[in-house]
CSV table of C-alpha atoms and ligand atoms in Angstrom, one decimal:
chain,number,residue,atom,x,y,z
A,1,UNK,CA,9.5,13.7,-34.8
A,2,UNK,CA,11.3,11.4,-37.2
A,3,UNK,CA,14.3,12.9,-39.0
A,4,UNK,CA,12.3,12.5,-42.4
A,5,UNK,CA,9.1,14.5,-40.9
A,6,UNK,CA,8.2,17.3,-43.4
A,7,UNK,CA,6.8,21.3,-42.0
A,8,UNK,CA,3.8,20.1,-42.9
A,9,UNK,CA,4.4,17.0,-40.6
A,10,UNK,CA,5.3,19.2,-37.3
A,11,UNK,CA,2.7,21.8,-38.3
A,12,UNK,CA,-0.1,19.3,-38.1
A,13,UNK,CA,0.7,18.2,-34.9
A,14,UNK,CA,0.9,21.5,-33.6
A,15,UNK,CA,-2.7,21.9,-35.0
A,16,UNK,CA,-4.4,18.9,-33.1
A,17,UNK,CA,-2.6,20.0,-30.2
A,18,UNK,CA,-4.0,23.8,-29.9
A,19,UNK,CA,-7.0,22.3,-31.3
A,20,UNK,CA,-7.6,20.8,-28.1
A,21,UNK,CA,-6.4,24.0,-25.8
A,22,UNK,CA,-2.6,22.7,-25.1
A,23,UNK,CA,0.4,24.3,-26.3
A,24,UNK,CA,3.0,23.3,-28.4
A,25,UNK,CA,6.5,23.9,-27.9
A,26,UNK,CA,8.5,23.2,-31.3
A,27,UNK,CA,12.2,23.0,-30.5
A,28,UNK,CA,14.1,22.6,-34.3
A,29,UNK,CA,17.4,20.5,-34.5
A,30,UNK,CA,20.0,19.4,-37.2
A,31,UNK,CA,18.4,16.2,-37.3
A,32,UNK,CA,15.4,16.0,-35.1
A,33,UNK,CA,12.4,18.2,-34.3
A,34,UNK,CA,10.7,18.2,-31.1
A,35,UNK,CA,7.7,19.1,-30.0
A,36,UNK,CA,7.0,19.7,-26.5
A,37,UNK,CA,3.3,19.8,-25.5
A,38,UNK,CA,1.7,21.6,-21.7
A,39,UNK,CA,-2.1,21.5,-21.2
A,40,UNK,CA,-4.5,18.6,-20.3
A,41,UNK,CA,-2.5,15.1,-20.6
A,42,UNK,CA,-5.8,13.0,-20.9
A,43,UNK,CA,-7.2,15.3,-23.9
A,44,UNK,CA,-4.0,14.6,-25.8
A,45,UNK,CA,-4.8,10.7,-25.7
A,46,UNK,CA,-7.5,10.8,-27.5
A,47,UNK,CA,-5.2,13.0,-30.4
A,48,UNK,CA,-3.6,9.6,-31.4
A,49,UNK,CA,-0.3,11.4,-31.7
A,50,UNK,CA,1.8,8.1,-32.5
A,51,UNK,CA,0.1,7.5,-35.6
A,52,UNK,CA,0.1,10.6,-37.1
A,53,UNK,CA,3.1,11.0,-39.8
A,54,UNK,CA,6.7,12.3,-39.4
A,55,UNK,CA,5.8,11.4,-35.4
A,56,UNK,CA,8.5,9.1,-33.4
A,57,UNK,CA,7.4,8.5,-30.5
A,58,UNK,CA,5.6,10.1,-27.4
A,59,UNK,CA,7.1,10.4,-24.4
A,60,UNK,CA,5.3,11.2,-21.2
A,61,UNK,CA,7.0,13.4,-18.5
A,62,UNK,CA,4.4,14.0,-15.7
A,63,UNK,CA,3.6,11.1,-14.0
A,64,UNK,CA,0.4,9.4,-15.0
A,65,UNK,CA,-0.7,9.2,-11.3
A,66,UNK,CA,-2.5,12.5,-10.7
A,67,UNK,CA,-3.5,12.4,-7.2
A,68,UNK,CA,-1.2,9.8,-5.5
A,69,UNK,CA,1.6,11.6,-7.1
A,70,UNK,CA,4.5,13.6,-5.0
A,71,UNK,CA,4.4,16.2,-8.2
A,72,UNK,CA,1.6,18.3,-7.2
A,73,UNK,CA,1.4,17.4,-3.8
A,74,UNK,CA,5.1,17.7,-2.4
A,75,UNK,CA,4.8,17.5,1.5
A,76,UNK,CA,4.4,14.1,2.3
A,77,UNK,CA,0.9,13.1,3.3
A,78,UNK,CA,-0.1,11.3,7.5
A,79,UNK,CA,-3.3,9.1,7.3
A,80,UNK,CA,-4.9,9.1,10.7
A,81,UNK,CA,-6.3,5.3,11.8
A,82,UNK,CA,-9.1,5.0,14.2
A,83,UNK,CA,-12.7,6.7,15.6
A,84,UNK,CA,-12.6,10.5,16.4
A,85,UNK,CA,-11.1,11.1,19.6
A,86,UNK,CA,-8.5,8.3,19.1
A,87,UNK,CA,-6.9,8.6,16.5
A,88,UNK,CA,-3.5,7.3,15.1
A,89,UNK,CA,-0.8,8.7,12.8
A,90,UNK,CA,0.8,6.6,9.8
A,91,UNK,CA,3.5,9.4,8.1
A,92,UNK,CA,6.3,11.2,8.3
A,93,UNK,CA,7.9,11.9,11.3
A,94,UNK,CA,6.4,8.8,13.6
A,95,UNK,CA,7.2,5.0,12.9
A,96,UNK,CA,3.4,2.6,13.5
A,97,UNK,CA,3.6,-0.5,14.8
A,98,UNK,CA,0.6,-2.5,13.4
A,99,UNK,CA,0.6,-6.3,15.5
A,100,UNK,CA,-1.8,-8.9,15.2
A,101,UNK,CA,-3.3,-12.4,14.5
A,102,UNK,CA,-2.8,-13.1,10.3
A,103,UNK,CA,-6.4,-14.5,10.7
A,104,UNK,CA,-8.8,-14.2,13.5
A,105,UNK,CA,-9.7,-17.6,14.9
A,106,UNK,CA,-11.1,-17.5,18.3
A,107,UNK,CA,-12.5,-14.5,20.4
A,108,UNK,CA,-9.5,-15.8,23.0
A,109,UNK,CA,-6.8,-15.8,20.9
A,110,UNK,CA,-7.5,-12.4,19.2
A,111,UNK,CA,-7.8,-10.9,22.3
A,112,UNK,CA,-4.2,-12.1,23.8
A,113,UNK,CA,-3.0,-11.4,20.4
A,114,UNK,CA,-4.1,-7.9,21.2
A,115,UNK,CA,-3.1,-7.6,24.4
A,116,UNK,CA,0.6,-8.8,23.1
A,117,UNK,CA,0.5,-6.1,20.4
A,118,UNK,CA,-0.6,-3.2,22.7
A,119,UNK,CA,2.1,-4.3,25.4
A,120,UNK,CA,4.5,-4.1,22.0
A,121,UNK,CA,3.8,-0.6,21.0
A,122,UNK,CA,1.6,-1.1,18.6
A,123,UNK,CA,-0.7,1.4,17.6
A,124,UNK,CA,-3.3,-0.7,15.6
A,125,UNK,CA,-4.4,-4.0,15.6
A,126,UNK,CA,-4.1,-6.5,12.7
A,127,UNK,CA,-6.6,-9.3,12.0
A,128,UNK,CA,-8.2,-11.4,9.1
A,129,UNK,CA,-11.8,-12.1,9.4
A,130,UNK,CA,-12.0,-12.8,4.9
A,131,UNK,CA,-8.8,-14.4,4.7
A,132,UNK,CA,-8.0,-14.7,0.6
A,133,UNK,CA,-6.2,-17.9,0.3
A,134,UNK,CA,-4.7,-19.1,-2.6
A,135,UNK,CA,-6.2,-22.7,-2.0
A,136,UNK,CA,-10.0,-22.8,-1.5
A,137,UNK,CA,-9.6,-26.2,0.5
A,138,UNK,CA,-7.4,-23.4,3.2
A,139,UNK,CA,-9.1,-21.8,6.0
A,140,UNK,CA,-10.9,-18.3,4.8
A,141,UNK,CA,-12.0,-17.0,7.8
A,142,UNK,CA,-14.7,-16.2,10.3
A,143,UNK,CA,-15.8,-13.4,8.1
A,144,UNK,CA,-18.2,-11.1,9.7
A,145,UNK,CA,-18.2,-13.3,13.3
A,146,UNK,CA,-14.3,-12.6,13.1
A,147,UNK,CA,-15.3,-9.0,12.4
A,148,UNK,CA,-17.2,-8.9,15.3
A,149,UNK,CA,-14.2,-10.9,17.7
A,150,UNK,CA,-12.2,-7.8,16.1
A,151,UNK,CA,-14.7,-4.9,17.4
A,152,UNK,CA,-14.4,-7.1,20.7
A,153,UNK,CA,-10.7,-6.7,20.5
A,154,UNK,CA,-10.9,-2.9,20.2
A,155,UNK,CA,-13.0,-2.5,23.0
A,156,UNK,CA,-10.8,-4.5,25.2
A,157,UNK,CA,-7.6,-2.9,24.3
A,158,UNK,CA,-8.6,0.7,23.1
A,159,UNK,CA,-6.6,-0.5,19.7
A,160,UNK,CA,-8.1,0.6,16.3
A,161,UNK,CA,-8.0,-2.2,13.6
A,162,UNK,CA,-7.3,-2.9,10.2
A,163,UNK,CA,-8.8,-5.9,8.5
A,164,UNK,CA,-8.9,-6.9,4.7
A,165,UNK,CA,-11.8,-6.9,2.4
A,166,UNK,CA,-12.0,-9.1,-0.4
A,167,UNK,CA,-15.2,-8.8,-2.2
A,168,UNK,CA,-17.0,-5.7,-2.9
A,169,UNK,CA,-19.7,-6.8,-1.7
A,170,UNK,CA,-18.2,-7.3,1.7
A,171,UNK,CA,-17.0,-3.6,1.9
A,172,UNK,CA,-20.3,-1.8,3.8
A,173,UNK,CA,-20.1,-4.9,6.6
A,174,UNK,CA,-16.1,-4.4,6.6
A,175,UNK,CA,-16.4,-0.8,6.7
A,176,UNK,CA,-18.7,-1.1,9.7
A,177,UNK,CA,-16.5,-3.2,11.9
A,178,UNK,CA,-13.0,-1.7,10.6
A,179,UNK,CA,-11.4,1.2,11.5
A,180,UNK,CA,-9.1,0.5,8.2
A,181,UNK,CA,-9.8,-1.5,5.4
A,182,UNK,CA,-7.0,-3.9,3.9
A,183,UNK,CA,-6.2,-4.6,0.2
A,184,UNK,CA,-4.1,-7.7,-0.3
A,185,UNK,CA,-1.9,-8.3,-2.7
A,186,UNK,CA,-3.9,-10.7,-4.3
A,187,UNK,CA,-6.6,-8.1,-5.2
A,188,UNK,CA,-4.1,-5.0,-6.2
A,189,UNK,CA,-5.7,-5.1,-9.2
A,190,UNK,CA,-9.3,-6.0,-8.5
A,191,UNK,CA,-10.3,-2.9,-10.2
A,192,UNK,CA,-13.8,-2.7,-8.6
A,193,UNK,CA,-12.8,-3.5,-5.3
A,194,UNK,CA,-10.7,-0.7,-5.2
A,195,UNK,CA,-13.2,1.6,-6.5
A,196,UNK,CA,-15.6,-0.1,-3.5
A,197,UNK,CA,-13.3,1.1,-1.0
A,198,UNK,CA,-12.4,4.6,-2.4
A,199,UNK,CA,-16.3,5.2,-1.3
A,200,UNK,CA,-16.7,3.6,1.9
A,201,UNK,CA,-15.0,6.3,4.0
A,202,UNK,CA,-12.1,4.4,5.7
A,203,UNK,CA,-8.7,4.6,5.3
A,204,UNK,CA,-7.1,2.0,3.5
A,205,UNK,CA,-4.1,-0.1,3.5
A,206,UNK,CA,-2.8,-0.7,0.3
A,207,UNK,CA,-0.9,-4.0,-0.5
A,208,UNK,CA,1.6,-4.2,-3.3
A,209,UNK,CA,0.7,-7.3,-5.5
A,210,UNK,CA,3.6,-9.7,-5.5
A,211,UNK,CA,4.2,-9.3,-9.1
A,212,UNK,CA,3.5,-6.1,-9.4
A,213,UNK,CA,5.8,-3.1,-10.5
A,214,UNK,CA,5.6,0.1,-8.8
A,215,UNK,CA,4.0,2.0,-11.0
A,216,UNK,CA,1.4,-0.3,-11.6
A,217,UNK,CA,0.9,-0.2,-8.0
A,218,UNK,CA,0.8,3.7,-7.6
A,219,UNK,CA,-2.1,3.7,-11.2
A,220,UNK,CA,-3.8,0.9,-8.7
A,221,UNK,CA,-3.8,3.5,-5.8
A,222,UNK,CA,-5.1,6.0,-7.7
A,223,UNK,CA,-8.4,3.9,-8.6
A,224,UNK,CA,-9.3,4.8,-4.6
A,225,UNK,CA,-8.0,8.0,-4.6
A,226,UNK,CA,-10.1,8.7,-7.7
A,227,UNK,CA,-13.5,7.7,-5.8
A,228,UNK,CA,-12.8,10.5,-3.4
A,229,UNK,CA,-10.0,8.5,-0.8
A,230,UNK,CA,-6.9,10.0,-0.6
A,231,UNK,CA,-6.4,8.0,3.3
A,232,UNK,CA,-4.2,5.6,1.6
A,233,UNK,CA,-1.4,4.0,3.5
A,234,UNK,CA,0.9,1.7,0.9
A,235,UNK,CA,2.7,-1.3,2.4
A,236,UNK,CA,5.1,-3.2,0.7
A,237,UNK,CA,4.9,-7.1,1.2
A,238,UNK,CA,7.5,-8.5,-0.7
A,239,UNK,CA,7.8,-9.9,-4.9
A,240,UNK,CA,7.4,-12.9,-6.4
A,241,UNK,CA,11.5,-13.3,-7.7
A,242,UNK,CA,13.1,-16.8,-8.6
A,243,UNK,CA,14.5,-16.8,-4.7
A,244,UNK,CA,12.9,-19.9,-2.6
A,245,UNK,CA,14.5,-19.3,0.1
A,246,UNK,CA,12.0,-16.9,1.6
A,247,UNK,CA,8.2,-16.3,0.8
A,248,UNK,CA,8.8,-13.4,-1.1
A,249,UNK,CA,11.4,-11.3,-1.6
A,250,UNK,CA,11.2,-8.0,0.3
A,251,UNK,CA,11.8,-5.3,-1.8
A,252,UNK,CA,13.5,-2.6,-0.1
A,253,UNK,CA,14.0,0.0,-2.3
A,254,UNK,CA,10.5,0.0,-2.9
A,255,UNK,CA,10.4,2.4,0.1
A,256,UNK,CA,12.1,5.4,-0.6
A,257,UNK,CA,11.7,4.9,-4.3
A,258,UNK,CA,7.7,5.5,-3.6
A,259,UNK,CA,8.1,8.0,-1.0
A,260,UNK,CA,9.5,10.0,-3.9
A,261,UNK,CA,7.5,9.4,-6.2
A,262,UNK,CA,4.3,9.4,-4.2
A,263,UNK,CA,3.0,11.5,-1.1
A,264,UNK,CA,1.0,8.7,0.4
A,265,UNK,CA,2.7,7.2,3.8
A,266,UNK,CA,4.8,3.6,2.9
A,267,UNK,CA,4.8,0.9,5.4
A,268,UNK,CA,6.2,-2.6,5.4
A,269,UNK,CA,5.3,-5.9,5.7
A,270,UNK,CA,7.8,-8.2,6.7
A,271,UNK,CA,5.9,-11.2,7.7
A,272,UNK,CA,4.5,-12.1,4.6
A,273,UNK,CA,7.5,-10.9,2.9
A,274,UNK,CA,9.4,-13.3,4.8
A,275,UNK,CA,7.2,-15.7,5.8
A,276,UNK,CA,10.0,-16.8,7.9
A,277,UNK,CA,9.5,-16.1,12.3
A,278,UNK,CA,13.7,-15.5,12.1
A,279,UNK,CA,13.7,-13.2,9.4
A,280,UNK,CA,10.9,-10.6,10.9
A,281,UNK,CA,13.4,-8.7,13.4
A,282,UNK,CA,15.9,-8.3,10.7
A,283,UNK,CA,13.7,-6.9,8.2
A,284,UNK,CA,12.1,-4.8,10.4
A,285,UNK,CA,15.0,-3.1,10.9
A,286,UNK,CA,15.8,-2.7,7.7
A,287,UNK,CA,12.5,-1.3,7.7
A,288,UNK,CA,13.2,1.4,10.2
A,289,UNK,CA,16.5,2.4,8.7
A,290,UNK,CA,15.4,2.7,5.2
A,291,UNK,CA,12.6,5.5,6.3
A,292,UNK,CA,9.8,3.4,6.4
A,293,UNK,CA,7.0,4.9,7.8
A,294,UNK,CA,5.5,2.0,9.5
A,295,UNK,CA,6.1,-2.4,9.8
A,296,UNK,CA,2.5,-4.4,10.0
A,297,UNK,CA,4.0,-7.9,11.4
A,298,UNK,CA,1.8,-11.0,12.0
A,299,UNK,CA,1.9,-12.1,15.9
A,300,UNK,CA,0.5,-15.7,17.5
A,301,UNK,CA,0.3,-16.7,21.2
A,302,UNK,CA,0.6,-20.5,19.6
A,303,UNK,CA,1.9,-20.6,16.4
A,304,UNK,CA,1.8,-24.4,16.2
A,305,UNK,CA,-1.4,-24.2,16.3
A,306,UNK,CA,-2.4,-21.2,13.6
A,307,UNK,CA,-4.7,-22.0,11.4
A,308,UNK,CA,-2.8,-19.9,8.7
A,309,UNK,CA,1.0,-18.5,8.4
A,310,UNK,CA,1.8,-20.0,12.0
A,311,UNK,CA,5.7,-20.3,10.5
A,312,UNK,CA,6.0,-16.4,10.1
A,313,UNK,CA,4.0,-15.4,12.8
A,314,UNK,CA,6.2,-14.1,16.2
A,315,UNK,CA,6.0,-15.3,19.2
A,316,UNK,CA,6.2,-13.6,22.7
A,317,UNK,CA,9.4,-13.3,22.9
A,318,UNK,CA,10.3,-12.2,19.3
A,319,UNK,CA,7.9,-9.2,19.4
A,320,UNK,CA,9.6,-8.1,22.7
A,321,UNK,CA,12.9,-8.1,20.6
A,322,UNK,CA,10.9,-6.1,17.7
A,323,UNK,CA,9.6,-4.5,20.5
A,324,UNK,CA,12.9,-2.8,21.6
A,325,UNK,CA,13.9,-2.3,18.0
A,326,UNK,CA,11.0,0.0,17.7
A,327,UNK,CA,11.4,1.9,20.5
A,328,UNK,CA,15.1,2.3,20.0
A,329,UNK,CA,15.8,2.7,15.8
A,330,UNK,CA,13.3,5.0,14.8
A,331,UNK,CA,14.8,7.9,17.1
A,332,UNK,CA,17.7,8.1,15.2
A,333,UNK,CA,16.2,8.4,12.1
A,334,UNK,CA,14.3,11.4,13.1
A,335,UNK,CA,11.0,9.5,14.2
A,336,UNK,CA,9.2,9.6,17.1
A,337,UNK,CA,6.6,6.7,18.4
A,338,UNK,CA,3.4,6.9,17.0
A,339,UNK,CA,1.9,5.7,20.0
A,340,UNK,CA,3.0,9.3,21.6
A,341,UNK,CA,0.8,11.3,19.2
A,342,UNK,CA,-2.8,10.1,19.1
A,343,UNK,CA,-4.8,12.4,18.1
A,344,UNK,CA,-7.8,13.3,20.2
B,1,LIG,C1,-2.4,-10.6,5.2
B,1,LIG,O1,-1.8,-9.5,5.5
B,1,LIG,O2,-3.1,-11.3,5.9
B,1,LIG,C2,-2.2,-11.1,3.8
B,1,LIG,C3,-3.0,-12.0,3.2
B,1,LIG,O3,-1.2,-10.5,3.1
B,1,LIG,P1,-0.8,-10.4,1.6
B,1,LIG,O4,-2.1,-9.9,0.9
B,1,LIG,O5,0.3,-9.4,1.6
B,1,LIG,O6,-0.4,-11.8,1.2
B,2,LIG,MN1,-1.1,-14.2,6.2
């Protein structure tokens, strides 16, 4: 309350607020009173607190993600990726390697793309088919003939995959290819979308938008966690800063600031953080060491010749290199290879 607010003031607020079931809490000071309220957080919105007189401010202490949030859900959630009998863990505890094509182009190259990522360690397989690019004149994918190149690719290689979805409309076709649907970063905030794929029954993976804050991202979340989906697996991709000398610019303490605040698994992107092929190893490491629980890393057999992201996109050799990094970092952080617990 303000220091001029009158009894009558603090009495009227703590009116509204049992009118509504809650409880207030009136703590008196030399100068200040306040009033501390426990019950129902959305039936004190609609109280209009701020404009009543003698109030301050209002201050809220729980956070305003319910179900996403780490404060009623402490143990730190896995997501499991793929059909019954084979499934995948994303969580605490195991460290995912997700490997593949940024967009699907040929039935050929997805499949060596695969067959890279498996030999890598990867768990799932990556793969546009509705690529959302920022120019309309860029290639946008196969859509659903890349969705069916990617069902190929499981078969071939046992590997489940995660593609993105970009227009609700898209989502039951998606859904029925996909073992995981992707949200970019370009549609964080397509409300609707999000809603879309809170129904369809998949897990998701859950793109930060690049100029997004974290909390924004975690209300975002809760959108498809709200429409029933709590299989959601967040993945940090980098921010838009004033920095040009990388894509993005991979924010790192993203990771263990969400893994506090939220119970959802965090993975990381650091292909389209970077957008850089040097850069992938490196960050992938820092990955790994800052208790990420998973890296999602765009992969090529001929870069040159991509038909989007070829400059970020590793070649053999480099994911051999990542390759070894995964097998040999996340030990020592107390993770074990998520390739070693599928569940059946
Ligand atoms: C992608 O992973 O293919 C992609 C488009 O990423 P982002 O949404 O992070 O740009
Ligand atoms: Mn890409």
């Amino acid at each position: 309350m303000s220091p001029d607010a009158t009894p009558e003031d603090v009495a009227r607020v703590v009116a509204r607020v049992e009118g509504v079931g809650g409880e207030a809490f009136v703590s008196t000071g030399v100068v200040r009173t306040i009033i501390g309220l426990v019950g129902d957080i959305d039936s004190f919105h609609h109280l209009n607190l701020r404009t009543l007189p003698g109030v301050a401010d209002v201050h809220r202490i729980s956070d305003p993600y319910k179900l996403v949030s780490r404060q009623h859900h402490p143990d730190r959630s896995t997501v499991w990726v793929g059909p019954a009998g084979h499934q995948v863990p994303i969580g605490p505890g195991t460290f995912t390697l997700i490997a593949g094509p940024c967009a699907v182009e040929t039935a050929e190259q997805t499949i060596e793309t695969a067959r890279m990522a498996r030999s890598a360690g990867a768990t799932i397989l990556r793969g546009g088919a509705f690529k959302p690019r920022t120019s309309p004149y860029a290639f946008q994918g196969l859509g659903v003939a890349g969705l069916r190149i990617l069902s190929s690719a499981r078969e071939a290689t046992g590997l489940p995959i995660v593609t993105e979805v970009v227009d609700a409309r898209d989502v039951p076709v998606v859904a029925e290819h996909a073992d995981m649907l992707q949200i970019g970063t370009r549609n964080m905030a397509n409300f609707g979308l999000l809603q879309a794929v809170g129904e369809a029954g998949k897990p998701v993976l859950f793109k930060r938008g690049m100029t997004a804050t974290i909390e924004e991202w975690l209300m975002a979340a809760e959108y498809i966690a709200q429409r029933g989906n709590l299989d959601v697996v967040l993945c940090e991709r980098g921010i838009r800063t004033f920095e040009p000398a990388t894509r993005n610019t991979l924010d790192i303490s993203a990771v263990p600031v969400v893994q506090a605040a939220s119970h959802l698994p965090v993975i990381v992107d650091p292909s389209h953080a970077a957008g850089r092929r040097d850069l992938v190893v490196p960050l992938s490491r820092a990955a790994i060491a800052v208790g990420a629980d998973g890296v999602i890393v765009d992969v090529h057999p001929d870069p040159e010749t991509a038909l989007c992201d070829g400059p970020q996109a590793l070649r053999g050799v480099e994911l051999r290199e990542l390759a070894r990094a995964v097998r040999r970092l996340p030990p020592m952080v107390g993770r074990a290879d998520a390739a070693g617990q599928v569940r059946a």
